[in-house]
PDB file of C-alpha atoms in Angstrom:
ATOM      1  CA  MET A  26      -0.065   0.069   0.086  1.00  0.00           C
ATOM      2  CA  LYS A  27       2.808   2.361   0.865  1.00  0.00           C
ATOM      3  CA  GLU A  28       4.132   1.989  -2.477  1.00  0.00           C
ATOM      4  CA  LEU A  29       1.092   2.392  -4.433  1.00  0.00           C
ATOM      5  CA  ILE A  30       0.858   6.066  -2.433  1.00  0.00           C
ATOM      6  CA  ASP A  31       4.330   6.917  -3.137  1.00  0.00           C
ATOM      7  CA  ALA A  32       3.859   6.084  -6.762  1.00  0.00           C
ATOM      8  CA  SER A  33       0.511   7.921  -6.938  1.00  0.00           C
ATOM      9  CA  PHE A  34       2.158  11.075  -5.742  1.00  0.00           C
ATOM     10  CA  SER A  35       5.148  10.861  -7.565  1.00  0.00           C
ATOM     11  CA  SER A  36       5.881  13.640 -10.039  1.00  0.00           C
ATOM     12  CA  VAL A  37       4.761  11.291 -13.161  1.00  0.00           C
ATOM     13  CA  ASN A  38       1.390  10.466 -11.422  1.00  0.00           C
ATOM     14  CA  VAL A  39       0.339  13.482  -9.940  1.00  0.00           C
ATOM     15  CA  PHE A  40      -1.743  14.862 -12.261  1.00  0.00           C
ATOM     16  CA  PRO A  41      -4.203  11.648 -12.742  1.00  0.00           C
ATOM     17  CA  THR A  42      -3.710  11.434  -8.884  1.00  0.00           C
ATOM     18  CA  ILE A  43      -5.591  14.843  -8.174  1.00  0.00           C
ATOM     19  CA  LEU A  44      -7.928  14.258 -10.822  1.00  0.00           C
ATOM     20  CA  PHE A  45      -8.777  11.044  -9.375  1.00  0.00           C
ATOM     21  CA  ALA A  46      -9.118  12.597  -5.469  1.00  0.00           C
ATOM     22  CA  VAL A  47     -11.241  15.438  -7.075  1.00  0.00           C
ATOM     23  CA  ILE A  48     -13.595  12.373  -8.320  1.00  0.00           C
ATOM     24  CA  ILE A  49     -13.682  10.631  -5.177  1.00  0.00           C
ATOM     25  CA  LEU A  50     -14.359  14.069  -3.444  1.00  0.00           C
ATOM     26  CA  TYR A  51     -17.184  14.711  -5.620  1.00  0.00           C
ATOM     27  CA  TRP A  52     -18.969  11.225  -4.594  1.00  0.00           C
ATOM     28  CA  VAL A  53     -18.433  11.968  -1.053  1.00  0.00           C
ATOM     29  CA  PHE A  54     -20.530  15.067  -1.370  1.00  0.00           C
ATOM     30  CA  VAL A  55     -23.131  13.398  -3.370  1.00  0.00           C
ATOM     31  CA  VAL A  56     -23.204  10.777  -0.639  1.00  0.00           C
ATOM     32  CA  ILE A  57     -23.587  13.616   1.923  1.00  0.00           C
ATOM     33  CA  GLY A  58     -26.515  15.184  -0.177  1.00  0.00           C
ATOM     34  CA  ALA A  59     -24.165  18.187  -1.008  1.00  0.00           C
ATOM     35  CA  LEU A  60     -24.399  17.777  -4.740  1.00  0.00           C
ATOM     36  CA  ASP A  61     -26.768  16.193  -7.363  1.00  0.00           C
ATOM     37  CA  LEU A  62     -25.888  13.061  -9.326  1.00  0.00           C
ATOM     38  CA  ASP A  63     -26.679  15.096 -12.462  1.00  0.00           C
ATOM     39  CA  PHE A  64     -24.201  17.550 -11.464  1.00  0.00           C
ATOM     40  CA  LEU A  65     -22.533  18.831 -14.449  1.00  0.00           C
ATOM     41  CA  ASN A  66     -24.951  16.832 -16.768  1.00  0.00           C
ATOM     42  CA  PHE A  67     -26.015  17.515 -20.208  1.00  0.00           C
ATOM     43  CA  ASP A  68     -27.805  15.849 -23.237  1.00  0.00           C
ATOM     44  CA  VAL A  69     -26.691  14.876 -26.667  1.00  0.00           C
ATOM     45  CA  ASP A  70     -29.334  15.196 -29.529  1.00  0.00           C
ATOM     46  CA  THR A  71     -28.320  12.572 -32.021  1.00  0.00           C
ATOM     47  CA  GLY A  72     -31.595  13.501 -34.183  1.00  0.00           C
ATOM     48  CA  ASP A  73     -32.268  16.630 -36.406  1.00  0.00           C
ATOM     49  CA  VAL A  74     -30.232  19.593 -35.374  1.00  0.00           C
ATOM     50  CA  ASP A  75     -31.396  23.172 -35.870  1.00  0.00           C
ATOM     51  CA  VAL A  76     -28.710  25.445 -36.718  1.00  0.00           C
ATOM     52  CA  GLY A  77     -29.660  29.279 -36.659  1.00  0.00           C
ATOM     53  CA  MET A  78     -27.584  32.315 -37.540  1.00  0.00           C
ATOM     54  CA  ASP A  79     -27.499  35.818 -36.487  1.00  0.00           C
ATOM     55  CA  ALA A  80     -26.267  38.199 -39.441  1.00  0.00           C
ATOM     56  CA  ASP A  81     -25.161  41.673 -38.443  1.00  0.00           C
ATOM     57  CA  THR A  82     -24.481  42.615 -41.962  1.00  0.00           C
ATOM     58  CA  GLU A  83     -27.129  43.945 -43.999  1.00  0.00           C
ATOM     59  CA  VAL A  84     -27.614  43.161 -47.773  1.00  0.00           C
ATOM     60  CA  ASP A  85     -28.291  45.935 -50.070  1.00  0.00           C
ATOM     61  CA  ILE A  86     -31.630  45.450 -51.740  1.00  0.00           C
ATOM     62  CA  ASP A  87     -30.501  47.416 -54.756  1.00  0.00           C
ATOM     63  CA  ALA A  88     -27.406  45.073 -55.358  1.00  0.00           C
ATOM     64  CA  ASP A  89     -27.011  43.009 -58.258  1.00  0.00           C
ATOM     65  CA  PHE A  90     -29.248  40.012 -57.935  1.00  0.00           C
ATOM     66  CA  ASP A  91     -26.590  37.434 -59.059  1.00  0.00           C
ATOM     67  CA  THR A  92     -24.822  38.689 -56.055  1.00  0.00           C
ATOM     68  CA  ASN A  93     -27.490  38.031 -53.851  1.00  0.00           C
ATOM     69  CA  VAL A  94     -28.201  34.594 -55.199  1.00  0.00           C
ATOM     70  CA  ASP A  95     -24.487  33.961 -54.480  1.00  0.00           C
ATOM     71  CA  THR A  96     -24.471  35.110 -51.009  1.00  0.00           C
ATOM     72  CA  GLU A  97     -27.444  33.319 -50.311  1.00  0.00           C
ATOM     73  CA  THR A  98     -25.672  30.002 -51.502  1.00  0.00           C
ATOM     74  CA  GLU A  99     -22.778  30.638 -49.495  1.00  0.00           C
ATOM     75  CA  ILE A 100     -25.054  31.037 -46.233  1.00  0.00           C
ATOM     76  CA  GLU A 101     -26.840  28.156 -46.901  1.00  0.00           C
ATOM     77  CA  SER A 102     -23.615  26.133 -47.486  1.00  0.00           C
ATOM     78  CA  GLU A 103     -22.076  27.281 -44.324  1.00  0.00           C
ATOM     79  CA  VAL A 104     -25.052  26.444 -42.698  1.00  0.00           C
ATOM     80  CA  GLU A 105     -25.322  22.900 -43.812  1.00  0.00           C
ATOM     81  CA  SER A 106     -21.073  22.440 -43.118  1.00  0.00           C
ATOM     82  CA  ASN A 107     -21.996  23.685 -39.545  1.00  0.00           C
ATOM     83  CA  THR A 108     -25.066  21.301 -39.418  1.00  0.00           C
ATOM     84  CA  GLU A 109     -22.820  18.453 -40.314  1.00  0.00           C
ATOM     85  CA  ALA A 110     -20.250  19.286 -37.926  1.00  0.00           C
ATOM     86  CA  ILE A 111     -22.699  19.423 -35.195  1.00  0.00           C
ATOM     87  CA  ILE A 112     -24.022  15.926 -35.964  1.00  0.00           C
ATOM     88  CA  SER A 113     -20.685  14.310 -36.496  1.00  0.00           C
ATOM     89  CA  LEU A 114     -19.618  15.715 -32.776  1.00  0.00           C
ATOM     90  CA  ASN A 115     -22.947  14.613 -31.395  1.00  0.00           C
ATOM     91  CA  SER A 116     -22.486  11.097 -33.003  1.00  0.00           C
ATOM     92  CA  VAL A 117     -18.803  10.795 -31.373  1.00  0.00           C
ATOM     93  CA  LEU A 118     -20.016  12.052 -27.987  1.00  0.00           C
ATOM     94  CA  SER A 119     -23.116   9.684 -28.057  1.00  0.00           C
ATOM     95  CA  PHE A 120     -20.594   6.645 -29.182  1.00  0.00           C
ATOM     96  CA  PHE A 121     -18.921   7.585 -25.878  1.00  0.00           C
ATOM     97  CA  ASN A 122     -22.146   7.339 -23.954  1.00  0.00           C
ATOM     98  CA  ILE A 123     -21.692  11.169 -23.032  1.00  0.00           C
ATOM     99  CA  GLY A 124     -25.183  12.029 -22.810  1.00  0.00           C
ATOM    100  CA  LYS A 125     -26.857   8.707 -22.069  1.00  0.00           C
ATOM    101  CA  VAL A 126     -25.537   8.355 -18.637  1.00  0.00           C
ATOM    102  CA  PRO A 127     -24.629  10.927 -15.922  1.00  0.00           C
ATOM    103  CA  PHE A 128     -21.563  12.930 -16.849  1.00  0.00           C
ATOM    104  CA  MET A 129     -19.885  12.546 -13.529  1.00  0.00           C
ATOM    105  CA  ILE A 130     -20.308   8.721 -13.679  1.00  0.00           C
ATOM    106  CA  LEU A 131     -18.704   8.494 -17.228  1.00  0.00           C
ATOM    107  CA  MET A 132     -16.066  10.647 -15.728  1.00  0.00           C
ATOM    108  CA  SER A 133     -15.427   8.872 -12.691  1.00  0.00           C
ATOM    109  CA  PHE A 134     -14.772   5.509 -14.809  1.00  0.00           C
ATOM    110  CA  PHE A 135     -12.410   7.364 -17.171  1.00  0.00           C
ATOM    111  CA  THR A 136     -10.524   9.034 -14.319  1.00  0.00           C
ATOM    112  CA  LEU A 137     -10.102   5.728 -12.567  1.00  0.00           C
ATOM    113  CA  SER A 138      -8.879   4.169 -15.933  1.00  0.00           C
ATOM    114  CA  VAL A 139      -6.312   7.176 -16.532  1.00  0.00           C
ATOM    115  CA  TRP A 140      -5.436   7.038 -12.996  1.00  0.00           C
ATOM    116  CA  MET A 141      -4.443   2.666 -13.024  1.00  0.00           C
ATOM    117  CA  ILE A 142      -3.014   3.157 -16.436  1.00  0.00           C
ATOM    118  CA  SER A 143      -0.773   6.009 -15.647  1.00  0.00           C
ATOM    119  CA  ILE A 144       0.452   4.327 -12.325  1.00  0.00           C
ATOM    120  CA  SER A 145       0.881   0.899 -14.533  1.00  0.00           C
ATOM    121  CA  THR A 146       2.719   2.091 -17.625  1.00  0.00           C
ATOM    122  CA  ASN A 147       5.328   4.398 -15.600  1.00  0.00           C
ATOM    123  CA  TYR A 148       5.823   1.625 -13.248  1.00  0.00           C
ATOM    124  CA  ILE A 149       6.409  -0.958 -15.999  1.00  0.00           C
ATOM    125  CA  PHE A 150       8.735   1.282 -18.043  1.00  0.00           C
ATOM    126  CA  HIS A 151      10.203   2.501 -15.082  1.00  0.00           C
ATOM    127  CA  ASN A 152       9.876   6.116 -16.144  1.00  0.00           C
ATOM    128  CA  HIS A 153      10.693   8.822 -14.084  1.00  0.00           C
ATOM    129  CA  SER A 154      10.246  11.767 -16.290  1.00  0.00           C
ATOM    130  CA  VAL A 155       7.425  14.332 -16.241  1.00  0.00           C
ATOM    131  CA  ILE A 156       7.719  15.152 -19.821  1.00  0.00           C
ATOM    132  CA  ILE A 157       7.527  11.327 -21.134  1.00  0.00           C
ATOM    133  CA  SER A 158       4.589  10.870 -18.432  1.00  0.00           C
ATOM    134  CA  ILE A 159       2.781  13.663 -20.320  1.00  0.00           C
ATOM    135  CA  LEU A 160       3.233  12.246 -23.585  1.00  0.00           C
ATOM    136  CA  LEU A 161       2.115   8.791 -22.466  1.00  0.00           C
ATOM    137  CA  LEU A 162      -1.108  10.660 -20.925  1.00  0.00           C
ATOM    138  CA  ILE A 163      -2.630  11.322 -24.643  1.00  0.00           C
ATOM    139  CA  PRO A 164      -2.914   7.615 -25.721  1.00  0.00           C
ATOM    140  CA  ASN A 165      -3.724   6.772 -21.943  1.00  0.00           C
ATOM    141  CA  MET A 166      -6.661   9.334 -22.366  1.00  0.00           C
ATOM    142  CA  ILE A 167      -7.639   7.352 -25.629  1.00  0.00           C
ATOM    143  CA  VAL A 168      -7.750   4.207 -24.254  1.00  0.00           C
ATOM    144  CA  SER A 169      -9.599   5.120 -21.068  1.00  0.00           C
ATOM    145  CA  LEU A 170     -12.478   6.633 -23.339  1.00  0.00           C
ATOM    146  CA  PHE A 171     -12.911   3.170 -24.814  1.00  0.00           C
ATOM    147  CA  VAL A 172     -12.624   1.671 -21.360  1.00  0.00           C
ATOM    148  CA  SER A 173     -15.302   4.100 -19.682  1.00  0.00           C
ATOM    149  CA  LYS A 174     -17.562   3.445 -22.575  1.00  0.00           C
ATOM    150  CA  ILE A 175     -17.500  -0.194 -22.207  1.00  0.00           C
ATOM    151  CA  ILE A 176     -17.959  -0.162 -18.370  1.00  0.00           C
ATOM    152  CA  THR A 177     -20.905   2.181 -18.732  1.00  0.00           C
ATOM    153  CA  THR A 178     -22.659   0.942 -21.520  1.00  0.00           C
ATOM    154  CA  PRO A 179     -24.626  -1.300 -19.130  1.00  0.00           C
ATOM    155  CA  PHE A 180     -25.540   2.151 -17.294  1.00  0.00           C
ATOM    156  CA  ALA A 181     -26.357   3.751 -20.601  1.00  0.00           C
ATOM    157  CA  ILE A 182     -28.837   0.961 -21.493  1.00  0.00           C
ATOM    158  CA  ILE A 183     -30.663   1.403 -17.949  1.00  0.00           C
ATOM    159  CA  TYR A 184     -30.838   5.206 -18.117  1.00  0.00           C
ATOM    160  CA  THR A 185     -32.154   5.210 -21.916  1.00  0.00           C
ATOM    161  CA  LYS A 186     -34.801   2.587 -20.415  1.00  0.00           C
ATOM    162  CA  MET A 187     -35.656   5.044 -17.413  1.00  0.00           C
ATOM    163  CA  ALA A 188     -35.903   7.960 -20.237  1.00  0.00           C
ATOM    164  CA  LYS A 189     -38.354   6.116 -21.927  1.00  0.00           C
ATOM    165  CA  ASN A 190     -40.007   5.634 -18.886  1.00  0.00           C
ATOM    166  CA  ASN A 191     -40.554   9.338 -18.261  1.00  0.00           C
ATOM    167  CA  GLU A 192     -41.279  10.033 -21.906  1.00  0.00           C
ATOM    168  CA  ASP A 193     -44.127   7.633 -21.888  1.00  0.00           C
ATOM    169  CA  ASN A 194     -45.482   9.585 -19.146  1.00  0.00           C
ATOM    170  CA  PHE A 195     -47.030   7.146 -16.793  1.00  0.00           C
ATOM    171  CA  GLU A 196     -49.738   8.021 -14.824  1.00  0.00           C
ATOM    172  CA  TYR A 197     -48.078   8.565 -11.644  1.00  0.00           C
ATOM    173  CA  GLN A 198     -50.559  11.710 -10.885  1.00  0.00           C
ATOM    174  CA  GLY A 199     -51.617  11.021  -7.215  1.00  0.00           C
ATOM    175  CA  LYS A 200     -49.017   8.283  -6.371  1.00  0.00           C
ATOM    176  CA  ILE A 201     -46.652   8.563  -3.537  1.00  0.00           C
ATOM    177  CA  CYS A 202     -42.853   8.906  -4.255  1.00  0.00           C
ATOM    178  CA  THR A 203     -39.820   8.792  -1.652  1.00  0.00           C
ATOM    179  CA  VAL A 204     -37.133  11.557  -2.179  1.00  0.00           C
ATOM    180  CA  ILE A 205     -33.730  10.124  -2.801  1.00  0.00           C
ATOM    181  CA  MET A 206     -32.022  13.428  -3.834  1.00  0.00           C
ATOM    182  CA  THR A 207     -33.145  16.877  -2.288  1.00  0.00           C
ATOM    183  CA  ALA A 208     -35.666  18.623  -4.463  1.00  0.00           C
ATOM    184  CA  SER A 209     -37.017  22.174  -4.343  1.00  0.00           C
ATOM    185  CA  HIS A 210     -38.823  24.523  -6.766  1.00  0.00           C
ATOM    186  CA  GLU A 211     -35.712  25.684  -8.240  1.00  0.00           C
ATOM    187  CA  LYS A 212     -33.531  22.507  -7.930  1.00  0.00           C
ATOM    188  CA  MET A 213     -34.388  19.261  -9.471  1.00  0.00           C
ATOM    189  CA  GLY A 214     -34.085  16.099  -7.494  1.00  0.00           C
ATOM    190  CA  GLN A 215     -35.040  12.721  -7.754  1.00  0.00           C
ATOM    191  CA  ALA A 216     -37.456  10.403  -6.184  1.00  0.00           C
ATOM    192  CA  GLU A 217     -38.590   6.665  -6.282  1.00  0.00           C
ATOM    193  CA  ILE A 218     -41.845   5.405  -7.086  1.00  0.00           C
ATOM    194  CA  ASN A 219     -43.162   1.913  -6.939  1.00  0.00           C
ATOM    195  CA  ASP A 220     -45.686   0.986  -9.751  1.00  0.00           C
ATOM    196  CA  ASP A 221     -47.283  -2.416 -10.137  1.00  0.00           C
ATOM    197  CA  GLY A 222     -44.239  -3.891  -8.182  1.00  0.00           C
ATOM    198  CA  SER A 223     -41.604  -2.026 -10.129  1.00  0.00           C
ATOM    199  CA  THR A 224     -39.435   0.683  -8.778  1.00  0.00           C
ATOM    200  CA  PHE A 225     -38.903   3.586 -10.801  1.00  0.00           C
ATOM    201  CA  ARG A 226     -36.577   6.708 -10.362  1.00  0.00           C
ATOM    202  CA  ILE A 227     -37.990   9.903 -11.543  1.00  0.00           C
ATOM    203  CA  ASN A 228     -36.757  13.575 -11.708  1.00  0.00           C
ATOM    204  CA  VAL A 229     -38.873  15.937  -9.416  1.00  0.00           C
ATOM    205  CA  LYS A 230     -39.365  19.751  -8.799  1.00  0.00           C
ATOM    206  CA  THR A 231     -41.729  20.995  -5.751  1.00  0.00           C
ATOM    207  CA  LYS A 232     -44.356  23.355  -5.856  1.00  0.00           C
ATOM    208  CA  ASP A 233     -43.823  26.934  -4.924  1.00  0.00           C
ATOM    209  CA  LYS A 234     -41.118  27.537  -2.405  1.00  0.00           C
ATOM    210  CA  THR A 235     -41.509  24.096  -0.555  1.00  0.00           C
ATOM    211  CA  THR A 236     -38.416  21.795  -0.305  1.00  0.00           C
ATOM    212  CA  LEU A 237     -38.413  18.167   0.091  1.00  0.00           C
ATOM    213  CA  GLU A 238     -35.361  16.382   1.792  1.00  0.00           C
ATOM    214  CA  LYS A 239     -33.799  13.026   1.219  1.00  0.00           C
ATOM    215  CA  GLY A 240     -36.182  10.516   2.811  1.00  0.00           C
ATOM    216  CA  GLU A 241     -39.187  12.379   3.038  1.00  0.00           C
ATOM    217  CA  THR A 242     -42.392  11.403   0.942  1.00  0.00           C
ATOM    218  CA  GLY A 243     -44.229  13.634  -1.673  1.00  0.00           C
ATOM    219  CA  LEU A 244     -47.601  13.502  -3.684  1.00  0.00           C
ATOM    220  CA  ILE A 245     -47.239  13.573  -7.354  1.00  0.00           C
ATOM    221  CA  ILE A 246     -49.421  15.933  -8.753  1.00  0.00           C
ATOM    222  CA  ASN A 247     -48.583  16.808 -12.322  1.00  0.00           C
ATOM    223  CA  TYR A 248     -45.764  16.259 -15.018  1.00  0.00           C
ATOM    224  CA  ILE A 249     -43.776  18.842 -16.557  1.00  0.00           C
ATOM    225  CA  PRO A 250     -43.011  17.603 -20.027  1.00  0.00           C
ATOM    226  CA  GLU A 251     -40.979  20.767 -20.797  1.00  0.00           C
ATOM    227  CA  GLN A 252     -38.457  19.673 -18.006  1.00  0.00           C
ATOM    228  CA  LYS A 253     -38.770  15.989 -18.193  1.00  0.00           C
ATOM    229  CA  CYS A 254     -39.542  15.821 -14.444  1.00  0.00           C
ATOM    230  CA  TYR A 255     -42.875  15.619 -12.085  1.00  0.00           C
ATOM    231  CA  LEU A 256     -44.278  18.143  -9.750  1.00  0.00           C
ATOM    232  CA  VAL A 257     -44.591  16.968  -6.272  1.00  0.00           C
ATOM    233  CA  GLU A 258     -45.831  18.320  -3.071  1.00  0.00           C
ATOM    234  CA  PRO A 259     -44.911  17.109   0.619  1.00  0.00           C
ATOM    235  CA  TYR A 260     -46.785  14.243   1.776  1.00  0.00           C
ATOM    236  CA  LYS A 261     -46.500  12.531   5.293  1.00  0.00           C
ATOM    237  CA  ILE A 262     -47.812   8.910   5.085  1.00  0.00           C
TER     238      ILE A 262
END
């Protein structure tokens, strides 16, 4: 254990170790309820992409027609190019499960992989050069992306199914839920609900200025499709 600690905080491994320590600290805050699981989370849309452009340049209406046509063609071409680029980027992000699972879960496995590979490679090659360790981080991160994808694929399947359940908008109105992540009117939380013997985890927000802490029960009164969450109010069983 002492050798592992010494290797972790050596100059060639200190960066992955600090990054891994930050992730551990994040999970500690999640456990005590100070941070949400969806912290830094974002969605990736692999479907149709709408690209808007704001033009500050005015086109002279008296200009030659051919010039206007050429300008419109160039703008359309640029929009199509930007759209294709965004779709390609979203496809890459989706491939690595970014947007399919909470970002911090993905980041946790990625960081763990980077840290383990860094410790192993520097030990195997007896590397004590910081410059070489930095260069080794590039292939390390690439490999870790694929490692995190493989590990998080089961999570992606689960979260995709959960998202589908929310999109189907089960008739949860009037049902009792148990809060597992603090929710308020401004801050989205999470709750569990039993439906025909199955347990589902749903996103919830409270009504008005009320707050529901972890472990408290609430009554589901509505579904908010824009935010993909349920509106709940305090309810004691």
